[in-house]
PDB file of C-alpha atoms in Angstrom:
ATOM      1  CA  UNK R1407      87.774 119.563  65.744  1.00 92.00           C
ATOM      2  CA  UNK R1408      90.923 117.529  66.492  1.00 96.00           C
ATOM      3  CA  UNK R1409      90.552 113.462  66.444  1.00 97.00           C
ATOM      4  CA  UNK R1410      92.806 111.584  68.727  1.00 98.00           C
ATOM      5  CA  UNK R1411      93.567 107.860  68.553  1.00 96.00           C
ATOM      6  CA  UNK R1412      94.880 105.936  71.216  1.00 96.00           C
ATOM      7  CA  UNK R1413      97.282 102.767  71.109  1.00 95.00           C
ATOM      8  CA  UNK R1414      98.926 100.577  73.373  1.00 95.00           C
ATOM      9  CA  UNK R1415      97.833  99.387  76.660  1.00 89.00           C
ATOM     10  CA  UNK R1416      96.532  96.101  78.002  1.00 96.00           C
ATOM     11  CA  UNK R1417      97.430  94.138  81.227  1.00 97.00           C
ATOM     12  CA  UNK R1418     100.766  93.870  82.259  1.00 97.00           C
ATOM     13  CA  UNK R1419     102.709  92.545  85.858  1.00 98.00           C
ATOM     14  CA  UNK R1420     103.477  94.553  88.700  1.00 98.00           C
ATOM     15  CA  UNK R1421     107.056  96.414  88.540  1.00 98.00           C
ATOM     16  CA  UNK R1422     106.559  95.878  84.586  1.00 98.00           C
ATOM     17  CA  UNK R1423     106.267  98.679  81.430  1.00 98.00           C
ATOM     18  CA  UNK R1424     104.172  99.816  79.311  1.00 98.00           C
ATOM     19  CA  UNK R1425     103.496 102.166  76.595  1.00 98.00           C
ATOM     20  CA  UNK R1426     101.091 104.281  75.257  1.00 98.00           C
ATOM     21  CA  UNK R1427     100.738 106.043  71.788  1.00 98.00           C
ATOM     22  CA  UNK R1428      98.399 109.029  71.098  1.00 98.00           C
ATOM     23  CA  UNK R1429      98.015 110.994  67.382  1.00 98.00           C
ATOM     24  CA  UNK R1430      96.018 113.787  66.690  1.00 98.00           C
ATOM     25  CA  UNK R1431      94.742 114.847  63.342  1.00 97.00           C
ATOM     26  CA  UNK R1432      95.979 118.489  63.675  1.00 94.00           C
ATOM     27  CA  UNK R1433      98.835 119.992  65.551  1.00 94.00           C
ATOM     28  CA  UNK R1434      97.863 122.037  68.995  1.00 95.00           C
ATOM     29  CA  UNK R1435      99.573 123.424  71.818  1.00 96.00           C
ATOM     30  CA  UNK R1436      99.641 120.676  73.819  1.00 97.00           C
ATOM     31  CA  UNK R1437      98.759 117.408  74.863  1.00 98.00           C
ATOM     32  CA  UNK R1438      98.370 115.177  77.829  1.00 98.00           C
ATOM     33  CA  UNK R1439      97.407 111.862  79.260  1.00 98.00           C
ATOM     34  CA  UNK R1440      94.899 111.815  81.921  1.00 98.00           C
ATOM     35  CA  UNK R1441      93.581 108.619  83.832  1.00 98.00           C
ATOM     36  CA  UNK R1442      90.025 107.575  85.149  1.00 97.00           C
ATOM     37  CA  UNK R1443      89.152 104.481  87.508  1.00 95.00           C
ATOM     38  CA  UNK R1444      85.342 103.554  88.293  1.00 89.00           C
ATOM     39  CA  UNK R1445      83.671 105.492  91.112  1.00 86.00           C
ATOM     40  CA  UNK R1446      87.057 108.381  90.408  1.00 88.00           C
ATOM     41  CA  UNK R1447      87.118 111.648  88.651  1.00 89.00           C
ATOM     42  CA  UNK R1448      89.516 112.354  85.803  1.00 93.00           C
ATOM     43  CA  UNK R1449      93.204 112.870  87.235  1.00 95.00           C
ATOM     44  CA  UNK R1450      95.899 114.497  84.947  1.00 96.00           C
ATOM     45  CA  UNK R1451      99.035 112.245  84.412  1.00 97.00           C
ATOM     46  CA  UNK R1452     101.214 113.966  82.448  1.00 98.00           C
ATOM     47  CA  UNK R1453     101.641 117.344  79.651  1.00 98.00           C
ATOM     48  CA  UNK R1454     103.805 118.687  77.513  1.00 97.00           C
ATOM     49  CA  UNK R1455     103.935 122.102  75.583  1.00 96.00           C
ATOM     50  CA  UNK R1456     104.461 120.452  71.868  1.00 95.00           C
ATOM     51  CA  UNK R1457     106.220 123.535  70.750  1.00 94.00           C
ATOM     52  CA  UNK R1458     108.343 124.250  73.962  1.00 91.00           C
ATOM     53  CA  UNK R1459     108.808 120.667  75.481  1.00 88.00           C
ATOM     54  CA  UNK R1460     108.244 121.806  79.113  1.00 88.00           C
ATOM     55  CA  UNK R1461     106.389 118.426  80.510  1.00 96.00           C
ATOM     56  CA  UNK R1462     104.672 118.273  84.172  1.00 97.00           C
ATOM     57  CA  UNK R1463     103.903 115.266  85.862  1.00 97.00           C
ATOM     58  CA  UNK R1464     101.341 114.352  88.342  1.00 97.00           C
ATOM     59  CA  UNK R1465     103.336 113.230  92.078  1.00 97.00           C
ATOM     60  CA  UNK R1466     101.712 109.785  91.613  1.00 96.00           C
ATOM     61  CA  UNK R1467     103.949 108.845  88.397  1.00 98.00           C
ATOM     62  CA  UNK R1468     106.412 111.261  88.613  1.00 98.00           C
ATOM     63  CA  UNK R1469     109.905 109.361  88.248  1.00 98.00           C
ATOM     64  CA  UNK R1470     107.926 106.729  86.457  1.00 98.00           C
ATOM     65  CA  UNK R1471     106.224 108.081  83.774  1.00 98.00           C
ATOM     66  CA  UNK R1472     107.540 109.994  80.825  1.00 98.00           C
ATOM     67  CA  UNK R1473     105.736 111.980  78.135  1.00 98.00           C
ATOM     68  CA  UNK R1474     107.086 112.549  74.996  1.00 97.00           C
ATOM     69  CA  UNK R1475     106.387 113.489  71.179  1.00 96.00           C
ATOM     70  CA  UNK R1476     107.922 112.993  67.285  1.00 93.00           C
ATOM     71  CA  UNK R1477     108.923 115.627  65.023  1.00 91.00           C
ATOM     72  CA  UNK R1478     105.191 116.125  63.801  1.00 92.00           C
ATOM     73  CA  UNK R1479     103.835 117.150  66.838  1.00 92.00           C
ATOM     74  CA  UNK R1480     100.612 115.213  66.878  1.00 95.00           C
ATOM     75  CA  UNK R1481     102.224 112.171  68.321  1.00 97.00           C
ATOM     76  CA  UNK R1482     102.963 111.490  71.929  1.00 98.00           C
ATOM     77  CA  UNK R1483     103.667 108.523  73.933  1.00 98.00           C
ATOM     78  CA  UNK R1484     103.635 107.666  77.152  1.00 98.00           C
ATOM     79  CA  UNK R1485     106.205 105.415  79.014  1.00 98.00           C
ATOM     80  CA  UNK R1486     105.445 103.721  82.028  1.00 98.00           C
ATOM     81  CA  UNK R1487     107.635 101.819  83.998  1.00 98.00           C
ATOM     82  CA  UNK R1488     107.542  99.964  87.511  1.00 98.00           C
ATOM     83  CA  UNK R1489     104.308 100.054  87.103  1.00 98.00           C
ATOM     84  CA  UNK R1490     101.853  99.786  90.065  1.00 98.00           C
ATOM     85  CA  UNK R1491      98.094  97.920  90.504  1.00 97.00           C
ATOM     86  CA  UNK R1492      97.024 101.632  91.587  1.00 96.00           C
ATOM     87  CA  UNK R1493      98.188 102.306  87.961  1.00 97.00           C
ATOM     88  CA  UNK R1494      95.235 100.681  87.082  1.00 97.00           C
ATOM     89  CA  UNK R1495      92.968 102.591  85.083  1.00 97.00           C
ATOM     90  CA  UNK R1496      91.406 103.960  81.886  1.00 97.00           C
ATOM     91  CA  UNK R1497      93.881 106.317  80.066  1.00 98.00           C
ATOM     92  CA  UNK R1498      92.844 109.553  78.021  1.00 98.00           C
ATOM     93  CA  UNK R1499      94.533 111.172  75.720  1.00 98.00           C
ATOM     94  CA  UNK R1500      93.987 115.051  75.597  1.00 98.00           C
ATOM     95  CA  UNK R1501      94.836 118.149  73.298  1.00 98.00           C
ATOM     96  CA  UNK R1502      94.183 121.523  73.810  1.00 97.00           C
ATOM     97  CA  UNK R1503      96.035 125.051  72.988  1.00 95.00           C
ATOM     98  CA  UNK R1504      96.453 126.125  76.414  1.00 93.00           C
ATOM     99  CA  UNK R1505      99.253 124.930  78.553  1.00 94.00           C
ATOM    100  CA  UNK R1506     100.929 126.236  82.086  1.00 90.00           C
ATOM    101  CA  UNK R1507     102.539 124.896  84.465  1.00 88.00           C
ATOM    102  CA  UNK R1508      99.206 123.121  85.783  1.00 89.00           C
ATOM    103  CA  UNK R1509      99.219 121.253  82.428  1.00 92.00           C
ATOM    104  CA  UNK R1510      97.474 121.201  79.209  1.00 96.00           C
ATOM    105  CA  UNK R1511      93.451 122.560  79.372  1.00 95.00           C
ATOM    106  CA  UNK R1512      92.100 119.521  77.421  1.00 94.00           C
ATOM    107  CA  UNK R1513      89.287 120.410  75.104  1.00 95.00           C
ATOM    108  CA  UNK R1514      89.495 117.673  72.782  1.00 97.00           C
ATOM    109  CA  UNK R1515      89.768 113.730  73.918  1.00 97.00           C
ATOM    110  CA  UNK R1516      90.503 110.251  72.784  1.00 97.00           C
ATOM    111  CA  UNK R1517      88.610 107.265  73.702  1.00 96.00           C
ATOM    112  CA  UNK R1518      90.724 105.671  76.108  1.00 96.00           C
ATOM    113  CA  UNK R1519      92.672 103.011  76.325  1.00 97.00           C
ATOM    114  CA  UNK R1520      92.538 100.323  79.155  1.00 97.00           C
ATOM    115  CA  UNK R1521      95.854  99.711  81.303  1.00 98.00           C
ATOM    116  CA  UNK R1522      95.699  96.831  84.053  1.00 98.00           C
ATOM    117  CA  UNK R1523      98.682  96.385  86.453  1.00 98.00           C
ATOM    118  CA  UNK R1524      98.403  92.730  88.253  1.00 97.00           C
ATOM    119  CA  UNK R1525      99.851  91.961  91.858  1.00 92.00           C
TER     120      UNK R1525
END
Protein backbone atom coordinates (compact mmCIF):
# COMPACT_ATOMS: atom_id res chain seq x y z
CA UNK A 1 0.00 0.00 0.00
CA UNK A 2 1.48 3.39 -0.96
CA UNK A 3 0.25 6.63 1.20
CA UNK A 4 0.17 9.87 -0.61
CA UNK A 5 -0.04 13.32 0.99
CA UNK A 6 -1.08 16.26 -0.67
CA UNK A 7 0.06 20.03 -0.11
CA UNK A 8 -0.55 23.25 -1.49
CA UNK A 9 -3.63 24.61 -2.93
CA UNK A 10 -6.22 27.12 -1.79
CA UNK A 11 -7.92 30.05 -3.69
CA UNK A 12 -6.04 32.12 -5.80
CA UNK A 13 -7.01 35.10 -8.74
CA UNK A 14 -7.63 34.53 -12.20
CA UNK A 15 -4.34 34.60 -14.54
CA UNK A 16 -2.50 33.77 -11.06
CA UNK A 17 -0.17 30.43 -9.90
CA UNK A 18 -0.24 27.93 -7.92
CA UNK A 19 1.42 24.91 -6.70
CA UNK A 20 0.88 21.65 -5.66
CA UNK A 21 3.10 19.08 -3.72
CA UNK A 22 2.43 15.28 -3.62
CA UNK A 23 4.82 12.46 -1.58
CA UNK A 24 4.37 8.99 -1.53
CA UNK A 25 5.64 6.61 1.05
CA UNK A 26 7.27 4.21 -1.50
CA UNK A 27 8.70 4.78 -4.90
CA UNK A 28 6.40 3.52 -8.07
CA UNK A 29 6.36 3.90 -11.63
CA UNK A 30 4.57 6.78 -11.85
CA UNK A 31 2.48 9.40 -10.68
CA UNK A 32 -0.12 11.88 -11.68
CA UNK A 33 -2.50 14.60 -10.74
CA UNK A 34 -6.02 14.16 -11.65
CA UNK A 35 -8.94 16.74 -10.97
CA UNK A 36 -12.70 16.30 -9.92
CA UNK A 37 -15.52 19.12 -9.83
CA UNK A 38 -19.13 18.32 -8.31
CA UNK A 39 -21.62 16.65 -10.66
CA UNK A 40 -17.91 15.62 -13.00
CA UNK A 41 -16.03 12.44 -13.27
CA UNK A 42 -12.33 12.21 -12.50
CA UNK A 43 -10.23 13.89 -15.45
CA UNK A 44 -6.41 13.18 -15.67
CA UNK A 45 -4.23 16.41 -15.55
CA UNK A 46 -0.98 15.46 -15.84
CA UNK A 47 1.83 12.07 -15.54
CA UNK A 48 5.08 11.39 -15.51
CA UNK A 49 7.15 8.07 -15.76
CA UNK A 50 9.37 8.72 -12.37
CA UNK A 51 12.12 6.65 -13.78
CA UNK A 52 12.01 7.90 -17.49
CA UNK A 53 10.61 11.54 -17.11
CA UNK A 54 8.29 11.28 -20.17
CA UNK A 55 5.22 13.62 -18.79
CA UNK A 56 1.69 13.92 -20.74
CA UNK A 57 -0.63 16.53 -20.24
CA UNK A 58 -4.29 16.76 -20.56
CA UNK A 59 -5.25 19.63 -23.72
CA UNK A 60 -7.05 21.65 -21.00
CA UNK A 61 -3.65 22.63 -19.08
CA UNK A 62 -1.31 21.82 -21.49
CA UNK A 63 1.13 24.96 -21.82
CA UNK A 64 0.05 25.77 -18.32
CA UNK A 65 0.66 23.12 -16.20
CA UNK A 66 3.89 21.34 -15.46
CA UNK A 67 4.58 18.11 -13.59
CA UNK A 68 7.62 17.43 -12.07
CA UNK A 69 9.58 15.30 -9.32
CA UNK A 70 12.96 15.41 -6.80
CA UNK A 71 15.70 13.06 -6.80
CA UNK A 72 13.69 10.56 -4.48
CA UNK A 73 11.09 9.87 -6.68
CA UNK A 74 8.13 9.99 -4.37
CA UNK A 75 7.77 13.70 -4.70
CA UNK A 76 6.03 15.57 -7.43
CA UNK A 77 4.66 18.93 -7.83
CA UNK A 78 2.52 20.50 -9.84
CA UNK A 79 2.84 24.09 -11.29
CA UNK A 80 0.06 25.96 -12.43
CA UNK A 81 0.11 29.11 -13.96
CA UNK A 82 -2.50 31.56 -15.69
CA UNK A 83 -4.72 29.86 -14.01
CA UNK A 84 -8.43 29.72 -15.05
CA UNK A 85 -12.02 29.64 -12.84
CA UNK A 86 -12.59 26.30 -14.99
CA UNK A 87 -9.38 25.32 -13.07
CA UNK A 88 -11.51 25.07 -10.33
CA UNK A 89 -11.60 21.86 -8.74
CA UNK A 90 -10.57 19.13 -6.30
CA UNK A 91 -7.02 17.82 -7.14
CA UNK A 92 -5.82 14.07 -6.69
CA UNK A 93 -2.77 12.89 -6.47
CA UNK A 94 -2.18 9.33 -8.01
CA UNK A 95 0.58 6.51 -8.13
CA UNK A 96 0.59 3.50 -9.87
CA UNK A 97 3.35 1.18 -11.76
CA UNK A 98 1.89 1.38 -15.06
CA UNK A 99 2.47 4.27 -17.33
CA UNK A 100 1.97 4.90 -21.37
CA UNK A 101 1.47 7.41 -23.23
CA UNK A 102 -2.30 7.69 -21.92
CA UNK A 103 -0.74 8.38 -18.48
CA UNK A 104 -0.18 6.75 -15.25
CA UNK A 105 -3.03 3.76 -14.27
CA UNK A 106 -3.64 5.17 -10.73
CA UNK A 107 -4.20 2.48 -8.17
CA UNK A 108 -3.32 4.27 -5.18
CA UNK A 109 -4.74 8.02 -4.26
CA UNK A 110 -4.33 10.99 -2.04
CA UNK A 111 -7.05 12.86 -0.46
CA UNK A 112 -7.24 15.83 -2.44
CA UNK A 113 -6.52 19.04 -2.17
CA UNK A 114 -8.95 22.00 -2.96
CA UNK A 115 -7.83 24.64 -5.75
CA UNK A 116 -10.28 27.72 -6.37
CA UNK A 117 -9.53 30.13 -9.28
CA UNK A 118 -11.69 33.56 -8.76
CA UNK A 119 -12.91 35.84 -11.76
Amino acid sequence: QVQLVESGGGSVQSGGSARLSCTASHVTVCMAWFRQTPGKGREGVAAIDLHYGGPVYSDSVKGRFTISQDNTKETIYLEMNSLKPEDTATYYCAAGNSYSKDGCQAHFWGQGTQVTVSS
